[in-house]
Backbone as a chain_set.jsonl record, in Angstrom:
{"seq": "MQDEATGEGFTTQAKKSPGGGTWNFGSEKVTTKAGKQKKCYSHYFHRTKRHSGSAIIGSVNVTKTASKGKWANANAYGKRSQTCKTKWSANA", "coords": {"N": [[-22.414, 30.768, -74.07], [-22.286, 27.413, -73.189], [-24.096, 25.136, -71.573], [-23.523, 21.451, -70.199], [-24.711, 18.705, -69.032], [-23.427, 15.615, -67.9], [-24.315, 12.107, -67.476], [-24.431, 8.839, -65.503], [-23.507, 6.963, -66.696], [-21.638, 4.425, -68.32], [-19.72, 5.454, -70.162], [-20.043, 8.476, -71.449], [-20.699, 10.657, -74.199], [-20.566, 13.205, -76.748], [-20.961, 15.022, -79.817], [-21.282, 18.166, -80.952], [-22.222, 21.074, -82.831], [-21.749, 24.422, -81.767], [-21.825, 27.928, -81.686], [-20.694, 28.183, -83.964], [-18.27, 26.774, -83.81], [-16.781, 23.203, -83.188], [-17.721, 20.914, -80.831], [-16.524, 18.73, -78.532], [-17.579, 16.119, -76.047], [-17.918, 15.247, -72.597], [-18.129, 12.109, -70.577], [-16.166, 9.469, -68.745], [-15.286, 6.679, -67.234], [-12.157, 5.917, -65.812], [-9.132, 4.495, -64.786], [-6.674, 6.022, -62.997], [-3.402, 6.864, -61.55], [-3.896, 7.669, -59.313], [-6.096, 6.082, -58.775], [-9.58, 4.443, -59.182], [-11.452, 6.425, -61.095], [-13.294, 9.269, -62.57], [-13.341, 10.897, -65.483], [-13.975, 13.853, -66.611], [-14.416, 15.627, -69.648], [-13.953, 18.677, -71.925], [-13.834, 19.691, -74.838], [-13.103, 22.044, -77.346], [-13.144, 23.435, -80.435], [-12.498, 26.382, -82.416], [-12.539, 27.968, -85.451], [-12.109, 30.937, -86.003], [-12.12, 32.209, -83.724], [-10.633, 33.364, -80.472], [-11.415, 31.026, -77.86], [-12.536, 28.906, -75.657], [-13.017, 25.922, -73.269], [-14.574, 23.967, -70.882], [-14.43, 21.603, -68.015], [-16.076, 20.389, -65.394], [-16.096, 18.764, -62.403], [-17.336, 17.842, -59.249], [-15.557, 19.652, -57.105], [-13.649, 20.604, -58.761], [-12.395, 22.362, -61.383], [-11.676, 23.242, -64.71], [-10.726, 24.95, -66.813], [-9.653, 25.686, -70.429], [-7.918, 27.753, -72.479], [-7.777, 28.455, -75.881], [-6.179, 29.846, -78.817], [-7.602, 30.944, -82.098], [-8.062, 28.505, -84.284], [-7.336, 26.381, -83.064], [-7.316, 23.595, -80.576], [-9.001, 23.89, -77.543], [-8.536, 22.026, -74.941], [-9.949, 20.81, -72.165], [-9.574, 19.03, -69.244], [-10.812, 17.014, -66.598], [-10.819, 15.355, -63.4], [-12.506, 13.136, -60.997], [-14.548, 11.55, -58.587], [-15.984, 8.54, -59.523], [-18.653, 8.583, -58.682], [-19.423, 11.406, -58.999], [-21.057, 14.131, -60.717], [-20.341, 15.175, -64.084], [-19.959, 18.194, -65.619], [-19.983, 20.196, -68.326], [-18.633, 22.958, -70.593], [-18.675, 25.498, -73.059], [-17.228, 28.238, -74.766], [-17.157, 30.906, -77.203], [-16.139, 33.0, -76.797], [-13.761, 33.985, -75.646]], "CA": [[-21.76, 29.708, -73.421], [-23.382, 26.31, -73.234], [-23.7, 24.198, -70.405], [-24.235, 20.214, -70.606], [-24.293, 17.826, -67.458], [-23.317, 14.033, -68.391], [-24.828, 11.163, -66.463], [-23.397, 8.088, -64.869], [-23.069, 5.953, -67.77], [-19.985, 4.126, -68.377], [-19.242, 6.389, -71.148], [-21.057, 9.434, -72.236], [-19.878, 11.661, -74.973], [-21.216, 13.746, -77.827], [-20.302, 15.948, -80.505], [-22.054, 19.292, -81.217], [-21.303, 22.489, -83.466], [-22.11, 25.36, -81.213], [-21.218, 28.959, -81.644], [-19.839, 28.269, -85.095], [-17.283, 25.911, -83.706], [-16.953, 22.091, -82.942], [-17.18, 20.843, -79.441], [-16.58, 17.2, -78.198], [-17.829, 16.532, -74.723], [-18.317, 13.775, -72.047], [-17.248, 11.581, -69.162], [-15.742, 8.153, -68.661], [-14.568, 5.965, -66.32], [-11.016, 5.763, -66.082], [-8.074, 4.372, -64.143], [-5.245, 6.668, -62.871], [-2.656, 6.544, -60.68], [-5.105, 7.999, -57.928], [-7.376, 4.869, -58.608], [-10.914, 4.374, -60.127], [-11.645, 8.258, -61.43], [-14.26, 9.649, -63.759], [-12.925, 11.574, -66.304], [-14.865, 14.857, -67.559], [-13.678, 16.68, -70.742], [-14.675, 19.472, -72.959], [-12.885, 20.065, -76.266], [-14.077, 22.827, -78.04], [-12.573, 24.151, -81.58], [-13.069, 27.574, -83.237], [-11.464, 28.257, -86.424], [-11.597, 32.398, -86.263], [-12.136, 33.305, -82.548], [-10.452, 32.74, -79.224], [-12.229, 30.205, -77.531], [-12.192, 27.971, -74.37], [-13.675, 24.882, -72.987], [-14.56, 24.055, -69.199], [-14.9, 20.658, -67.401], [-16.363, 20.356, -63.825], [-16.488, 17.647, -61.577], [-17.072, 18.118, -58.007], [-14.732, 20.897, -56.849], [-12.296, 20.565, -59.603], [-13.009, 23.328, -62.609], [-10.747, 23.278, -65.454], [-10.68, 25.85, -68.186], [-8.17, 25.619, -71.106], [-8.507, 28.805, -73.586], [-7.051, 28.335, -77.142], [-6.396, 30.65, -79.966], [-8.6, 30.764, -83.195], [-7.625, 27.541, -85.291], [-6.492, 25.839, -82.258], [-8.15, 22.881, -79.792], [-8.972, 24.091, -76.311], [-9.053, 20.576, -74.368], [-10.122, 20.792, -70.839], [-10.157, 17.603, -68.708], [-11.264, 17.216, -65.06], [-10.767, 14.123, -62.956], [-12.861, 13.277, -60.011], [-15.017, 10.653, -58.161], [-17.076, 8.483, -60.45], [-20.391, 8.792, -58.361], [-19.822, 12.504, -59.284], [-22.003, 14.46, -61.994], [-19.757, 15.959, -64.831], [-20.385, 19.512, -66.197], [-19.034, 20.677, -69.479], [-18.986, 24.247, -71.115], [-17.953, 26.197, -74.322], [-17.235, 29.455, -74.944], [-16.901, 31.136, -78.538], [-15.628, 34.618, -76.775], [-12.582, 33.998, -74.504]], "C": [[-22.677, 28.676, -73.371], [-22.767, 25.712, -72.203], [-24.263, 22.642, -70.599], [-23.498, 19.598, -69.357], [-24.476, 16.229, -68.342], [-23.531, 13.128, -67.351], [-23.751, 10.215, -65.826], [-23.091, 6.835, -65.486], [-21.581, 5.672, -67.389], [-19.228, 5.101, -69.305], [-20.036, 7.17, -71.555], [-20.197, 10.344, -72.893], [-20.99, 12.268, -76.276], [-20.685, 14.651, -78.47], [-21.349, 16.921, -81.027], [-21.43, 20.342, -82.179], [-22.1, 23.78, -82.685], [-21.345, 26.492, -81.439], [-20.488, 29.018, -82.871], [-18.518, 27.271, -85.004], [-17.679, 24.045, -83.493], [-16.629, 21.754, -81.224], [-17.685, 18.989, -79.144], [-16.76, 17.095, -76.626], [-18.116, 15.269, -74.093], [-17.838, 13.228, -71.132], [-16.572, 10.361, -69.426], [-15.219, 7.79, -67.724], [-13.22, 5.011, -66.562], [-10.234, 5.179, -64.697], [-6.869, 4.916, -63.962], [-4.441, 6.344, -61.714], [-2.964, 7.112, -59.199], [-6.594, 6.822, -57.704], [-8.319, 5.022, -59.59], [-11.372, 5.886, -60.172], [-13.153, 8.03, -62.728], [-13.436, 10.653, -64.106], [-14.124, 12.529, -67.212], [-14.128, 15.492, -68.566], [-14.629, 17.208, -71.407], [-13.907, 19.892, -73.734], [-13.401, 20.557, -77.145], [-12.909, 23.556, -79.232], [-13.563, 25.361, -82.407], [-12.079, 27.907, -84.206], [-11.067, 29.94, -86.474], [-11.983, 32.983, -84.928], [-11.359, 32.553, -81.536], [-11.523, 32.277, -78.371], [-11.848, 29.341, -76.066], [-13.361, 27.238, -74.064], [-13.18, 24.471, -71.523], [-14.871, 22.602, -69.147], [-14.924, 20.839, -65.952], [-16.674, 19.174, -63.498], [-16.121, 17.558, -60.176], [-16.574, 19.282, -57.751], [-13.628, 21.159, -57.549], [-13.086, 21.055, -60.987], [-11.697, 23.326, -63.246], [-11.066, 23.859, -66.553], [-9.726, 26.022, -68.75], [-8.942, 26.653, -72.522], [-7.258, 28.638, -74.756], [-7.263, 29.754, -78.242], [-7.027, 30.397, -80.933], [-7.797, 29.414, -83.804], [-7.082, 26.434, -84.366], [-7.416, 24.915, -80.962], [-8.246, 23.841, -78.386], [-9.608, 22.82, -75.632], [-8.796, 20.776, -72.984], [-10.422, 19.177, -70.107], [-9.86, 17.414, -67.267], [-11.147, 15.974, -64.664], [-11.586, 14.119, -61.352], [-13.748, 11.585, -59.588], [-15.968, 10.079, -58.897], [-18.295, 8.635, -60.351], [-20.46, 10.591, -58.678], [-20.273, 13.073, -60.517], [-21.052, 15.278, -62.956], [-20.622, 17.094, -65.643], [-19.526, 19.831, -67.159], [-19.516, 22.195, -69.838], [-18.184, 24.495, -72.187], [-18.152, 27.647, -74.141], [-16.598, 30.216, -76.364], [-15.779, 32.471, -78.485], [-14.568, 34.529, -75.526], [-11.511, 35.0, -74.499]], "O": [[-23.869, 28.953, -73.498], [-21.581, 25.647, -71.88], [-25.374, 22.517, -71.113], [-22.388, 19.775, -68.855], [-25.354, 15.869, -69.126], [-22.942, 13.33, -66.289], [-22.576, 10.522, -65.625], [-22.551, 5.865, -64.956], [-20.745, 6.213, -66.666], [-18.078, 5.441, -69.025], [-20.977, 6.655, -72.158], [-19.166, 10.792, -72.393], [-22.049, 11.72, -76.583], [-19.827, 15.289, -77.859], [-22.335, 16.414, -81.562], [-20.207, 20.436, -82.283], [-23.196, 24.056, -83.172], [-20.13, 26.293, -81.437], [-19.616, 29.884, -82.941], [-17.834, 27.027, -85.997], [-18.843, 23.682, -83.664], [-15.681, 22.159, -80.552], [-18.688, 18.331, -79.42], [-16.153, 17.901, -75.921], [-18.492, 14.297, -74.747], [-16.9, 13.852, -70.636], [-16.373, 10.215, -70.632], [-14.514, 8.628, -67.161], [-13.108, 3.934, -67.148], [-10.738, 5.42, -63.601], [-5.925, 4.475, -64.618], [-4.87, 5.515, -60.912], [-2.285, 6.943, -58.185], [-7.558, 6.763, -56.941], [-8.098, 5.578, -60.666], [-11.639, 6.436, -59.103], [-13.674, 7.112, -63.362], [-12.819, 11.297, -63.257], [-14.875, 12.15, -68.111], [-13.043, 15.947, -68.202], [-15.753, 16.748, -71.611], [-13.075, 20.658, -73.248], [-14.15, 19.914, -77.88], [-11.914, 24.151, -78.82], [-14.723, 25.338, -82.818], [-10.907, 28.115, -83.892], [-9.962, 30.294, -86.885], [-12.189, 34.197, -84.894], [-11.317, 31.323, -81.576], [-12.484, 33.009, -78.132], [-10.699, 29.334, -75.626], [-14.492, 27.602, -74.388], [-12.048, 24.531, -71.041], [-15.534, 22.167, -70.088], [-13.991, 21.346, -65.329], [-17.451, 18.493, -64.168], [-14.982, 17.29, -59.794], [-17.243, 20.19, -58.246], [-12.705, 21.841, -57.103], [-14.017, 20.476, -61.548], [-10.673, 23.393, -62.567], [-11.756, 23.223, -67.35], [-8.746, 26.453, -68.141], [-9.94, 26.463, -73.218], [-6.055, 28.692, -74.504], [-8.269, 30.453, -78.369], [-7.252, 29.188, -80.876], [-6.585, 29.541, -83.633], [-6.379, 25.567, -84.886], [-8.243, 25.603, -80.364], [-7.299, 24.623, -78.293], [-10.807, 22.541, -75.674], [-7.649, 20.907, -72.556], [-11.314, 18.393, -70.43], [-8.743, 17.646, -66.802], [-11.368, 15.185, -65.583], [-11.307, 15.023, -60.564], [-13.526, 10.593, -60.281], [-16.941, 10.797, -59.127], [-19.08, 8.792, -61.287], [-21.58, 11.094, -58.584], [-19.865, 12.484, -61.518], [-20.944, 16.404, -62.47], [-21.715, 16.899, -66.175], [-18.318, 19.775, -66.928], [-20.605, 22.618, -69.449], [-17.127, 23.888, -72.361], [-19.063, 28.164, -73.495], [-15.395, 30.014, -76.53], [-15.001, 32.898, -79.338], [-14.801, 35.135, -74.48], [-10.646, 34.975, -73.624]]}, "num_chains": 1, "name": "protein.A"}
């Protein structure tokens, strides 16, 4: 499993290929029905293994698991001042 922390920039995003899969992760400022927030996301794809992605911001921890060949898309929302942390796993 890999951890990444994204900072306070307006939009922070990256794409990596860990564990034999594809991982898109980052954060962005958004406006929702709840007001101005930060969206923290971790989207992980693996062609041959059950896998997961996790997005954590403040006390909100969202993990999504997917079957091989499908995306595990985890999105969490919190205060714009909070740090976004993301994880992936190729062994869910």
